[in-house]
CSV table of C-alpha atoms in Angstrom, one decimal:
chain,number,residue,atom,x,y,z
K,1,MET,CA,-12.1,170.1,143.6
K,2,ALA,CA,-13.2,172.5,140.7
K,3,SER,CA,-16.9,173.2,141.1
K,4,ASP,CA,-17.6,172.3,137.0
K,5,SER,CA,-16.7,168.8,138.0
K,6,LYS,CA,-19.2,166.4,137.0
K,7,THR,CA,-20.2,163.7,139.6
K,8,ALA,CA,-20.8,160.0,139.2
K,9,CYS,CA,-22.0,157.4,141.7
K,10,LEU,CA,-21.6,153.7,141.0
K,11,ILE,CA,-24.5,151.8,142.6
K,12,VAL,CA,-23.0,147.7,143.1
K,13,ILE,CA,-26.1,144.9,142.8
K,14,GLY,CA,-25.4,141.3,144.0
K,15,ASP,CA,-25.7,139.5,147.1
K,16,GLU,CA,-22.0,137.6,146.2
K,17,ILE,CA,-20.5,140.8,146.7
K,18,LEU,CA,-22.3,141.1,150.2
K,19,SER,CA,-22.0,137.6,151.3
K,20,GLY,CA,-18.0,137.7,151.0
K,21,ARG,CA,-18.4,134.8,147.9
K,22,THR,CA,-17.0,137.6,145.1
K,23,GLN,CA,-14.4,140.8,145.6
K,24,ASP,CA,-15.9,143.9,143.4
K,25,ALA,CA,-13.4,144.4,140.7
K,26,ASN,CA,-15.7,147.0,138.8
K,27,LEU,CA,-15.0,150.0,141.4
K,28,LYS,CA,-11.6,151.0,140.6
K,29,TYR,CA,-11.8,150.4,136.9
K,30,LEU,CA,-15.2,152.7,136.5
K,31,ALA,CA,-13.3,155.2,138.8
K,32,ASN,CA,-9.8,155.4,137.0
K,33,TRP,CA,-12.1,155.3,133.5
K,34,LEU,CA,-14.2,157.9,135.2
K,35,ASN,CA,-11.5,160.1,135.4
K,36,GLY,CA,-10.1,159.7,131.9
K,37,GLU,CA,-13.6,161.0,130.8
K,38,GLY,CA,-13.2,164.0,133.7
K,39,ILE,CA,-16.0,163.0,135.5
K,40,GLN,CA,-15.1,162.2,139.4
K,41,LEU,CA,-16.3,158.9,140.8
K,42,ALA,CA,-17.8,160.8,144.3
K,43,GLU,CA,-19.9,157.8,146.3
K,44,ALA,CA,-20.6,154.1,145.4
K,45,ARG,CA,-22.8,151.7,147.5
K,46,VAL,CA,-23.1,148.3,147.3
K,47,ILE,CA,-26.3,146.9,147.5
K,48,GLY,CA,-28.1,142.8,147.4
K,49,ASP,CA,-30.8,141.8,145.0
K,50,ASP,CA,-33.7,143.1,146.3
K,51,GLU,CA,-35.7,145.6,144.5
K,52,ALA,CA,-37.5,147.9,147.2
K,53,VAL,CA,-33.5,148.8,147.8
K,54,ILE,CA,-32.6,149.2,144.5
K,55,ILE,CA,-35.3,151.4,143.4
K,56,GLU,CA,-35.0,153.8,146.8
K,57,THR,CA,-31.1,154.1,146.3
K,58,LEU,CA,-31.3,154.9,142.5
K,59,ASN,CA,-33.7,157.2,142.8
K,60,HIS,CA,-31.6,159.1,145.7
K,61,CYS,CA,-28.7,158.4,144.0
K,62,ARG,CA,-29.6,159.9,140.2
K,63,LYS,CA,-31.2,163.2,141.9
K,64,ALA,CA,-27.8,163.6,143.8
K,65,PHE,CA,-25.1,162.7,141.3
K,66,ASP,CA,-24.7,163.9,137.4
K,67,TYR,CA,-23.7,160.0,136.4
K,68,VAL,CA,-24.9,157.1,137.9
K,69,PHE,CA,-23.7,153.3,137.0
K,70,THR,CA,-24.9,150.4,137.9
K,71,THR,CA,-23.4,147.3,137.9
K,72,GLY,CA,-24.6,143.8,137.7
K,73,GLY,CA,-27.6,141.6,138.1
K,74,ILE,CA,-29.3,142.2,134.0
K,75,GLY,CA,-28.2,138.2,133.5
K,76,PRO,CA,-30.9,135.2,132.6
K,77,THR,CA,-31.8,133.9,135.9
K,78,HIS,CA,-34.2,134.5,138.7
K,79,ASP,CA,-32.1,137.0,140.9
K,80,ASP,CA,-31.0,138.6,138.2
K,81,ILE,CA,-33.7,142.2,138.7
K,82,THR,CA,-32.1,145.1,138.3
K,83,ALA,CA,-33.6,146.2,134.5
K,84,LEU,CA,-37.6,145.4,136.2
K,85,SER,CA,-36.5,147.4,139.2
K,86,ILE,CA,-34.7,150.2,137.2
K,87,ALA,CA,-38.1,150.2,135.2
K,88,ARG,CA,-40.0,150.5,138.1
K,89,ALA,CA,-38.1,153.4,139.9
K,90,PHE,CA,-38.6,155.1,136.3
K,91,GLY,CA,-42.0,154.3,136.3
K,92,VAL,CA,-41.8,152.7,133.1
K,93,GLU,CA,-42.7,148.9,131.0
K,94,LEU,CA,-40.4,146.6,130.1
K,95,GLU,CA,-40.0,146.6,126.6
K,96,LEU,CA,-39.0,143.4,124.3
K,97,ARG,CA,-36.8,144.4,122.0
K,98,ASP,CA,-36.1,142.3,119.2
K,99,GLU,CA,-32.7,143.4,118.0
K,100,ILE,CA,-31.5,141.6,121.0
K,101,LYS,CA,-33.7,138.7,120.5
K,102,ASP,CA,-32.3,138.0,117.4
K,103,ALA,CA,-28.8,138.3,118.3
K,104,LEU,CA,-29.1,136.2,121.4
K,105,GLY,CA,-31.0,133.9,118.5
K,106,ALA,CA,-27.7,134.4,116.4
K,107,TYR,CA,-25.0,134.5,118.9
K,108,ASN,CA,-25.2,130.3,120.0
K,109,ASP,CA,-27.5,128.3,118.2
K,110,LYS,CA,-26.4,125.2,120.8
K,111,VAL,CA,-27.8,127.3,123.5
K,112,PRO,CA,-31.8,127.1,123.1
K,113,LEU,CA,-33.2,131.2,123.1
K,114,ASN,CA,-35.3,129.7,126.3
K,115,GLU,CA,-37.6,132.2,128.6
K,116,ALA,CA,-34.9,133.2,130.8
K,117,ARG,CA,-32.1,134.1,127.7
K,118,LEU,CA,-35.1,135.7,126.5
K,119,LYS,CA,-35.5,137.9,129.9
K,120,MET,CA,-31.9,139.5,128.4
K,121,ALA,CA,-34.0,141.5,125.5
K,122,TYR,CA,-36.6,143.1,127.6
K,123,ILE,CA,-35.3,146.6,128.7
K,124,PRO,CA,-37.3,149.7,130.7
K,125,LEU,CA,-38.8,151.5,127.5
K,126,GLY,CA,-37.5,153.8,126.2
K,127,ALA,CA,-33.9,153.2,126.8
K,128,GLU,CA,-30.4,153.7,124.8
K,129,LEU,CA,-28.8,150.4,124.6
K,130,ILE,CA,-25.2,149.7,125.5
K,131,GLU,CA,-23.1,147.5,123.0
K,132,ASN,CA,-21.8,144.2,124.8
K,133,SER,CA,-19.0,142.4,122.3
K,134,VAL,CA,-18.1,139.8,124.9
K,135,SER,CA,-21.6,138.1,125.0
K,136,ILE,CA,-23.9,140.3,123.4
K,137,ALA,CA,-26.6,141.0,125.9
K,138,PRO,CA,-26.5,144.9,126.2
K,139,GLY,CA,-26.6,147.1,129.0
K,140,PHE,CA,-28.5,150.1,128.4
K,141,ARG,CA,-29.1,153.8,129.4
K,142,VAL,CA,-32.2,155.2,131.0
K,143,GLU,CA,-31.5,159.3,131.6
K,144,ASN,CA,-28.5,159.6,133.8
K,145,VAL,CA,-28.2,156.1,134.8
K,146,PHE,CA,-26.1,153.8,132.7
K,147,VAL,CA,-26.7,149.8,133.5
K,148,LEU,CA,-24.0,147.8,133.1
K,149,ALA,CA,-23.2,144.3,133.5
K,150,GLY,CA,-21.3,142.9,136.8
K,151,ILE,CA,-19.5,140.3,135.5
K,152,PRO,CA,-15.9,142.9,134.5
K,153,ALA,CA,-15.0,141.9,131.3
K,154,VAL,CA,-18.6,142.5,129.8
K,155,MET,CA,-18.7,146.0,132.2
K,156,ARG,CA,-15.4,146.9,130.8
K,157,ALA,CA,-16.5,145.9,126.8
K,158,MET,CA,-19.7,148.0,128.0
K,159,LEU,CA,-17.6,150.8,129.4
K,160,GLU,CA,-15.3,150.9,125.7
K,161,ALA,CA,-18.5,151.1,124.0
K,162,LEU,CA,-19.4,154.3,126.3
K,163,GLY,CA,-16.0,156.3,125.6
K,164,GLY,CA,-16.8,159.7,124.7
K,165,ARG,CA,-20.4,159.6,124.7
K,166,LEU,CA,-20.5,160.8,128.2
K,167,VAL,CA,-20.2,165.1,128.9
K,168,GLY,CA,-17.1,165.3,131.4
K,169,ALA,CA,-15.2,168.8,132.6
K,170,SER,CA,-11.8,168.9,132.7
K,171,CYS,CA,-10.1,165.9,133.6
K,172,VAL,CA,-8.5,165.3,136.8
K,173,VAL,CA,-4.5,165.4,137.3
K,174,SER,CA,-2.6,163.5,140.0
K,175,LYS,CA,1.3,163.1,140.2
K,176,SER,CA,2.9,161.4,143.4
K,177,ILE,CA,6.0,161.0,145.2
K,178,THR,CA,7.5,157.9,147.7
K,179,ALA,CA,8.7,159.6,150.7
K,180,PHE,CA,11.2,157.2,152.7
K,181,ILE,CA,10.1,158.5,156.0
K,182,GLY,CA,6.6,157.5,157.9
K,183,GLU,CA,3.3,158.8,157.8
K,184,SER,CA,3.4,160.8,161.2
K,185,GLY,CA,7.2,162.7,160.1
K,186,ILE,CA,5.7,164.4,157.7
K,187,ALA,CA,1.7,165.1,158.6
K,188,MET,CA,1.9,168.4,159.7
K,189,GLU,CA,4.0,169.6,156.4
K,190,LEU,CA,1.3,168.2,154.3
K,191,GLY,CA,-1.4,169.5,156.1
K,192,GLU,CA,0.0,173.1,155.8
K,193,ILE,CA,0.7,172.3,151.9
K,194,GLN,CA,-3.1,171.1,151.6
K,195,ASP,CA,-4.5,174.4,153.1
K,196,ARG,CA,-2.2,176.2,150.6
K,197,TYR,CA,-3.9,174.9,147.6
K,198,PRO,CA,-7.6,174.3,148.2
K,199,GLY,CA,-8.4,173.2,144.7
K,200,SER,CA,-6.3,170.3,145.1
K,201,SER,CA,-6.1,167.0,147.7
K,202,VAL,CA,-2.6,166.2,148.8
K,203,GLY,CA,-3.3,162.4,150.2
K,204,SER,CA,-0.8,160.5,151.8
K,205,TYR,CA,-0.9,156.6,151.7
K,206,PRO,CA,1.9,154.9,153.9
K,207,PHE,CA,3.3,151.5,152.9
K,208,TYR,CA,5.6,148.8,154.1
K,209,LYS,CA,7.3,147.2,151.2
K,210,ASP,CA,11.1,144.8,150.9
K,211,LYS,CA,11.3,146.0,154.7
K,212,THR,CA,11.2,149.7,153.9
K,213,TYR,CA,8.6,152.1,155.3
K,214,GLY,CA,7.5,154.8,153.8
K,215,THR,CA,4.4,157.2,152.2
K,216,SER,CA,3.2,157.8,149.0
K,217,LEU,CA,2.1,161.3,148.2
K,218,VAL,CA,-0.3,162.6,145.8
K,219,VAL,CA,-1.6,165.5,145.0
K,220,ARG,CA,-4.8,165.1,142.6
K,221,SER,CA,-6.5,168.4,140.5
K,222,SER,CA,-8.1,169.4,137.2
K,223,ASP,CA,-5.5,172.5,137.6
K,224,SER,CA,-2.3,170.6,136.7
K,225,ALA,CA,-0.1,173.9,137.5
K,226,MET,CA,-1.6,173.3,141.2
K,227,VAL,CA,-0.8,170.1,141.0
K,228,ASP,CA,2.7,171.0,140.1
K,229,ALA,CA,2.9,173.7,142.8
K,230,ALA,CA,1.7,171.6,145.4
K,231,ILE,CA,4.3,168.5,144.3
K,232,ASN,CA,7.3,171.1,144.2
K,233,GLU,CA,6.5,172.6,147.4
K,234,ILE,CA,6.3,168.2,149.1
K,235,ILE,CA,9.8,168.4,147.2
K,236,GLY,CA,11.2,171.2,148.6
K,237,CYS,CA,10.2,170.1,152.3
K,238,LEU,CA,11.8,166.2,151.5
K,239,GLU,CA,15.2,168.0,150.0
K,240,ALA,CA,15.2,170.6,153.2
K,241,ARG,CA,14.7,167.8,155.5
K,242,ASP,CA,17.1,165.1,154.1
K,243,ILE,CA,14.5,163.0,153.5
K,244,ARG,CA,15.3,160.5,150.6
K,245,PHE,CA,12.2,160.2,148.1
K,246,GLU,CA,11.3,158.6,144.3
K,247,PHE,CA,9.3,160.3,141.8
K,248,GLY,CA,6.0,157.8,141.2
K,249,GLU,CA,4.4,155.1,143.6
K,250,PRO,CA,5.6,151.6,144.1
K,251,ASP,CA,4.6,149.3,141.8
K,252,ASP,CA,2.8,147.4,144.7
K,253,ASP,CA,0.9,148.6,147.7
I,1,MET,CA,-33.3,135.5,155.4
I,2,ALA,CA,-34.4,134.8,159.4
I,3,SER,CA,-36.4,137.6,160.3
I,4,ASP,CA,-34.6,137.6,163.8
I,5,SER,CA,-31.0,138.0,161.8
I,6,LYS,CA,-28.6,140.9,162.5
I,7,THR,CA,-27.5,143.8,159.9
I,8,ALA,CA,-24.5,145.1,159.3
I,9,CYS,CA,-23.6,148.1,156.9
I,10,LEU,CA,-19.9,149.0,156.1
I,11,ILE,CA,-18.8,152.6,155.4
I,12,VAL,CA,-15.3,152.7,153.6
I,13,ILE,CA,-13.7,156.2,153.9
I,14,GLY,CA,-11.3,157.4,151.7
I,15,ASP,CA,-10.6,159.4,148.6
I,16,GLU,CA,-7.8,156.8,147.7
I,17,ILE,CA,-11.1,154.4,146.8
I,18,LEU,CA,-13.1,156.5,144.8
I,19,SER,CA,-10.1,157.9,142.9
I,20,GLY,CA,-9.3,154.9,141.7
I,21,ARG,CA,-5.6,155.0,143.4
I,22,THR,CA,-6.5,151.6,145.8
I,23,GLN,CA,-8.3,148.5,145.5
I,24,ASP,CA,-10.7,148.0,148.5
I,25,ALA,CA,-10.1,144.9,150.4
I,26,ASN,CA,-11.9,145.4,153.5
I,27,LEU,CA,-15.4,144.7,152.7
I,28,LYS,CA,-14.9,140.9,151.4
I,29,TYR,CA,-13.0,140.6,154.8
I,30,LEU,CA,-15.5,142.2,156.8
I,31,ALA,CA,-18.3,140.2,154.9
I,32,ASN,CA,-17.0,136.8,156.1
I,33,TRP,CA,-16.6,137.9,159.1
I,34,LEU,CA,-19.8,139.0,159.8
I,35,ASN,CA,-20.7,135.6,158.8
I,36,GLY,CA,-19.0,133.8,161.4
I,37,GLU,CA,-20.4,135.9,163.8
I,38,GLY,CA,-24.4,135.9,162.9
I,39,ILE,CA,-24.6,139.1,161.3
I,40,GLN,CA,-25.5,139.5,157.6
I,41,LEU,CA,-23.5,142.4,155.6
I,42,ALA,CA,-26.7,144.6,154.4
I,43,GLU,CA,-24.8,147.0,152.1
I,44,ALA,CA,-21.7,149.0,151.9
I,45,ARG,CA,-21.2,152.4,151.1
I,46,VAL,CA,-17.7,153.5,150.3
I,47,ILE,CA,-17.6,157.9,150.6
I,48,GLY,CA,-14.5,160.5,150.3
I,49,ASP,CA,-12.4,162.4,152.8
I,50,ASP,CA,-15.7,165.0,153.7
I,51,GLU,CA,-17.0,165.8,156.8
I,52,ALA,CA,-20.6,166.6,156.2
I,53,VAL,CA,-20.7,163.2,154.0
I,54,ILE,CA,-19.3,161.2,156.3
I,55,ILE,CA,-21.9,162.7,159.3
I,56,GLU,CA,-24.9,162.2,157.0
I,57,THR,CA,-24.0,159.0,156.3
I,58,LEU,CA,-23.1,157.5,159.5
I,59,ASN,CA,-26.1,159.0,161.0
I,60,HIS,CA,-28.3,157.8,158.5
I,61,CYS,CA,-26.5,154.1,158.5
I,62,ARG,CA,-26.5,153.9,162.1
I,63,LYS,CA,-30.4,154.0,162.5
I,64,ALA,CA,-31.0,151.8,159.7
I,65,PHE,CA,-28.5,148.9,160.6
I,66,ASP,CA,-28.0,147.3,163.7
I,67,TYR,CA,-24.6,147.6,163.4
I,68,VAL,CA,-22.0,149.9,161.5
I,69,PHE,CA,-18.3,149.1,160.6
I,70,THR,CA,-16.3,152.3,159.4
I,71,THR,CA,-12.8,151.9,157.7
I,72,GLY,CA,-10.0,154.1,157.1
I,73,GLY,CA,-8.7,157.9,158.1
I,74,ILE,CA,-7.8,157.0,161.3
I,75,GLY,CA,-4.0,157.9,160.7
I,76,PRO,CA,-2.2,161.0,161.3
I,77,THR,CA,-2.7,162.8,158.9
I,78,HIS,CA,-4.7,166.6,157.6
I,79,ASP,CA,-7.2,164.4,155.5
I,80,ASP,CA,-7.7,161.2,158.8
I,81,ILE,CA,-10.9,163.2,159.7
I,82,THR,CA,-12.8,159.9,160.9
I,83,ALA,CA,-12.4,160.3,164.4
I,84,LEU,CA,-13.6,164.1,164.3
I,85,SER,CA,-16.2,163.7,162.0
I,86,ILE,CA,-17.6,160.6,164.2
I,87,ALA,CA,-17.9,163.1,167.2
I,88,ARG,CA,-19.7,165.6,165.9
I,89,ALA,CA,-22.2,163.2,164.5
I,90,PHE,CA,-22.9,161.9,168.1
I,91,GLY,CA,-22.5,165.3,169.2
I,92,VAL,CA,-19.7,164.9,171.5
I,93,GLU,CA,-16.1,165.9,171.9
I,94,LEU,CA,-13.0,164.3,171.6
I,95,GLU,CA,-10.8,163.5,174.2
I,96,LEU,CA,-6.9,162.7,174.9
I,97,ARG,CA,-6.8,159.8,176.2
I,98,ASP,CA,-3.4,159.4,178.2
I,99,GLU,CA,-3.5,155.0,177.7
I,100,ILE,CA,-3.1,156.3,173.8
I,101,LYS,CA,-0.2,158.9,174.2
I,102,ASP,CA,1.3,156.0,176.5
I,103,ALA,CA,1.4,153.1,174.5
I,104,LEU,CA,2.1,155.5,171.0
I,105,GLY,CA,5.3,157.1,172.8
I,106,ALA,CA,6.7,154.2,174.2
I,107,TYR,CA,5.9,151.8,171.4
I,108,ASN,CA,8.9,153.4,169.1
I,109,ASP,CA,11.2,156.2,170.1
I,110,LYS,CA,13.0,156.8,167.2
I,111,VAL,CA,9.6,158.3,166.1
I,112,PRO,CA,9.1,161.7,167.8
I,113,LEU,CA,5.7,161.9,169.7
I,114,ASN,CA,4.6,165.3,167.2
I,115,GLU,CA,1.6,166.8,167.0
I,116,ALA,CA,0.5,164.5,164.1
I,117,ARG,CA,0.7,161.0,165.9
I,118,LEU,CA,-0.6,163.2,169.0
I,119,LYS,CA,-3.8,163.5,166.8
I,120,MET,CA,-4.3,159.7,166.7
I,121,ALA,CA,-4.7,159.9,170.7
I,122,TYR,CA,-7.7,161.1,170.5
I,123,ILE,CA,-11.3,159.8,170.7
I,124,PRO,CA,-14.6,160.8,170.6
I,125,LEU,CA,-15.6,160.7,174.3
I,126,GLY,CA,-17.4,158.0,175.9
I,127,ALA,CA,-15.7,155.6,173.3
I,128,GLU,CA,-14.6,152.2,173.8
I,129,LEU,CA,-11.2,151.5,172.6
I,130,ILE,CA,-10.3,148.5,170.1
I,131,GLU,CA,-7.1,147.2,170.3
I,132,ASN,CA,-5.0,147.2,167.8
I,133,SER,CA,-1.8,144.7,167.9
I,134,VAL,CA,-0.1,145.6,164.9
I,135,SER,CA,0.5,149.6,164.8
I,136,ILE,CA,-1.2,150.6,168.8
I,137,ALA,CA,-3.1,153.1,167.6
I,138,PRO,CA,-6.3,151.5,168.5
I,139,GLY,CA,-9.9,151.5,166.9
I,140,PHE,CA,-12.7,152.6,168.3
I,141,ARG,CA,-17.1,151.8,169.4
I,142,VAL,CA,-19.6,154.3,169.7
I,143,GLU,CA,-23.0,153.1,170.8
I,144,ASN,CA,-23.6,150.8,166.9
I,145,VAL,CA,-20.5,152.4,165.2
I,146,PHE,CA,-17.2,150.3,165.3
I,147,VAL,CA,-14.5,152.9,163.8
I,148,LEU,CA,-11.5,150.7,162.2
I,149,ALA,CA,-8.2,151.2,160.3
I,150,GLY,CA,-8.5,151.3,156.5
I,151,ILE,CA,-5.2,149.6,156.1
I,152,PRO,CA,-6.2,145.9,156.0
I,153,ALA,CA,-3.7,144.4,158.1
I,154,VAL,CA,-4.7,146.8,160.9
I,155,MET,CA,-8.3,146.6,160.1
I,156,ARG,CA,-8.1,142.8,160.5
I,157,ALA,CA,-6.5,142.9,164.1
I,158,MET,CA,-8.8,145.1,165.2
I,159,LEU,CA,-11.9,142.7,164.2
I,160,GLU,CA,-9.9,139.8,165.7
I,161,ALA,CA,-9.9,142.0,169.0
I,162,LEU,CA,-13.8,142.2,168.8
I,163,GLY,CA,-14.7,138.9,167.9
I,164,GLY,CA,-17.4,137.0,169.7
I,165,ARG,CA,-18.2,140.7,171.1
I,166,LEU,CA,-20.6,141.5,169.2
I,167,VAL,CA,-24.7,139.6,169.7
I,168,GLY,CA,-25.2,138.0,166.0
I,169,ALA,CA,-28.0,135.8,165.0
I,170,SER,CA,-28.1,132.4,164.0
I,171,CYS,CA,-25.0,131.5,161.5
I,172,VAL,CA,-25.6,131.7,157.7
I,173,VAL,CA,-24.7,128.5,155.8
I,174,SER,CA,-23.4,128.3,152.8
I,175,LYS,CA,-23.4,124.8,150.3
I,176,SER,CA,-22.6,125.1,146.3
I,177,ILE,CA,-22.7,123.4,143.6
I,178,THR,CA,-20.2,124.0,140.4
I,179,ALA,CA,-22.8,122.5,136.9
I,180,PHE,CA,-21.2,122.2,134.1
I,181,ILE,CA,-24.2,124.3,132.0
I,182,GLY,CA,-24.0,127.8,130.5
I,183,GLU,CA,-26.2,130.3,133.6
I,184,SER,CA,-29.0,130.4,131.3
I,185,GLY,CA,-29.9,127.0,130.5
I,186,ILE,CA,-30.4,126.0,134.6
I,187,ALA,CA,-32.0,129.2,135.3
I,188,MET,CA,-35.9,128.3,135.2
I,189,GLU,CA,-35.4,125.0,137.1
I,190,LEU,CA,-33.7,127.4,140.1
I,191,GLY,CA,-36.3,130.1,139.7
I,192,GLU,CA,-38.7,127.4,141.2
I,193,ILE,CA,-36.0,125.9,143.7
I,194,GLN,CA,-36.0,129.3,145.1
I,195,ASP,CA,-39.7,130.0,144.7
I,196,ARG,CA,-40.2,127.0,146.9
I,197,TYR,CA,-37.6,128.1,149.7
I,198,PRO,CA,-38.0,131.7,150.0
I,199,GLY,CA,-36.1,131.3,153.3
I,200,SER,CA,-33.0,130.8,151.9
I,201,SER,CA,-31.2,132.6,148.8
I,202,VAL,CA,-30.5,130.7,145.9
I,203,GLY,CA,-27.7,132.2,144.0
I,204,SER,CA,-25.8,131.5,140.5
I,205,TYR,CA,-22.5,132.5,139.1
I,206,PRO,CA,-21.4,132.1,135.3
I,207,PHE,CA,-17.5,131.0,135.3
I,208,TYR,CA,-15.3,130.6,132.3
I,209,LYS,CA,-12.7,128.7,133.5
I,210,ASP,CA,-9.6,126.2,132.1
I,211,LYS,CA,-11.7,126.7,128.7
I,212,THR,CA,-15.1,125.2,130.1
I,213,TYR,CA,-18.2,127.0,130.8
I,214,GLY,CA,-20.0,126.8,134.0
I,215,THR,CA,-22.1,128.2,136.9
I,216,SER,CA,-21.9,128.1,140.3
I,217,LEU,CA,-24.7,127.6,142.4
I,218,VAL,CA,-24.8,128.6,146.0
I,219,VAL,CA,-27.7,128.1,148.6
I,220,ARG,CA,-27.4,129.9,151.7
I,221,SER,CA,-30.0,130.4,154.5
I,222,SER,CA,-29.1,130.2,158.3
I,223,ASP,CA,-31.3,127.3,158.5
I,224,SER,CA,-29.3,124.2,157.5
I,225,ALA,CA,-31.8,121.7,156.8
I,226,MET,CA,-33.1,124.5,154.3
I,227,VAL,CA,-29.7,124.5,152.2
I,228,ASP,CA,-29.5,121.0,152.4
I,229,ALA,CA,-33.0,120.1,150.7
I,230,ALA,CA,-32.3,122.9,148.2
I,231,ILE,CA,-29.0,121.6,147.7
I,232,ASN,CA,-30.7,117.9,147.2
I,233,GLU,CA,-33.5,119.8,144.7
I,234,ILE,CA,-30.7,121.2,142.5
I,235,ILE,CA,-28.6,117.8,142.4
I,236,GLY,CA,-32.1,115.7,141.8
I,237,CYS,CA,-32.5,118.5,138.7
I,238,LEU,CA,-29.0,118.3,137.1
I,239,GLU,CA,-28.8,114.8,137.5
I,240,ALA,CA,-32.6,114.2,135.8
I,241,ARG,CA,-31.1,115.9,132.9
I,242,ASP,CA,-27.4,114.1,132.9
I,243,ILE,CA,-25.8,117.7,133.6
I,244,ARG,CA,-22.3,117.0,135.1
I,245,PHE,CA,-21.6,118.7,138.5
I,246,GLU,CA,-19.0,119.1,141.6
I,247,PHE,CA,-19.1,119.8,144.6
I,248,GLY,CA,-18.0,123.0,145.5
I,249,GLU,CA,-17.1,125.8,143.7
I,250,PRO,CA,-14.3,126.0,141.0
I,251,ASP,CA,-10.9,127.4,143.2
I,252,ASP,CA,-10.7,130.2,141.3
I,253,ASP,CA,-13.5,132.4,139.8
């Protein structure tokens, strides 16, 4: 990867992911959104609803990566402790934001603005709000940390509100080839191609579909000319060995 | 959770997860498998195919948790560097295991046992093999670290081979209620119930299904009597407020 690339870390906060109850759907979506912003998702962590763990993980990651995203734990219930934990990680207090209180009150007059709902109006002091067009209660940013909802539709709405507001580097380009040969049959040549293009990432992913074995070959780099050169070498290698291939990847894998 | 509970950490190794290409399917499966073994998945990390990062992450996690599982990076290609990285984390060499070499050679005589496939027969010195009934090349265990394949069908076969071989604590029991009320409408009572049962975990998960809003309420504990007591308090609270509910969770959420 290019040395000027920006890195991000995702911290998924939620006992329900670690207990096996809920399938995370935010990592893949965020990774692709970041690709479009020219930022590379470099690591992800899944942790429970535990204040000490949230603080320790956050304070490590916000120094180790350019951007940190969290998902989960900003709702109204007792296990939603993300906002308070983030405030404590930064050593600031929670502040009642009147604009959130007013919006929550106006949003649904059938649901009383009780103590639980009002909790979502308390945000770390000095944080910038991230709009939630789905269910009103906003996310927020403190320094390089972006705190988003865990519910996928709400998390995606918050990313939409953030679009273009982060400083990225050049976007990563990827191209792929589907080769109808087992992974080990092409492994040595791929390794040699990877060695010749150290600024790219050459990946191979075996699949079995419609009773056919094959391998998806994916080249990624922020240098699109390098992607083309590496892909052309792969094509040359497949043609020389008379191995059938298609451009792109299988629809499902 | 009970203080005698055993903890596990999953390290998902693979650029393809972080790039957004591939949806991880192993975390949720492993979490549920561990529940059955009486072990709690306490954290998960997703990292790239980077030797230094694998070594640093592994050496941290194998001290911090009772068990560590890794998925991914044990195939035949240049980006499959998990076995070598694990060996280096433990300060041992890779060793050619003749039983794997023989099995790979016998498995498919149409695919030559080339240098790439033979790579899968090199295992950290002293490791115990974990059978792979799907595609032969095994996983392995070094001390408290279990190294599994990334392909879900293979990873699951390896877990099946491991069943009953880990020392767990008492299994975690969970019961759930579907309440037809928004999360904030029940949040305060839930917080009070959680406070009365600190040995349990009371979770609430909002859903929207068939044009109906509701909240799944889940109580988890290794003490099944405590689960029943907390669930009964929740039911009492719902009945007292005339809130409609069902046992169990919605089929999809």
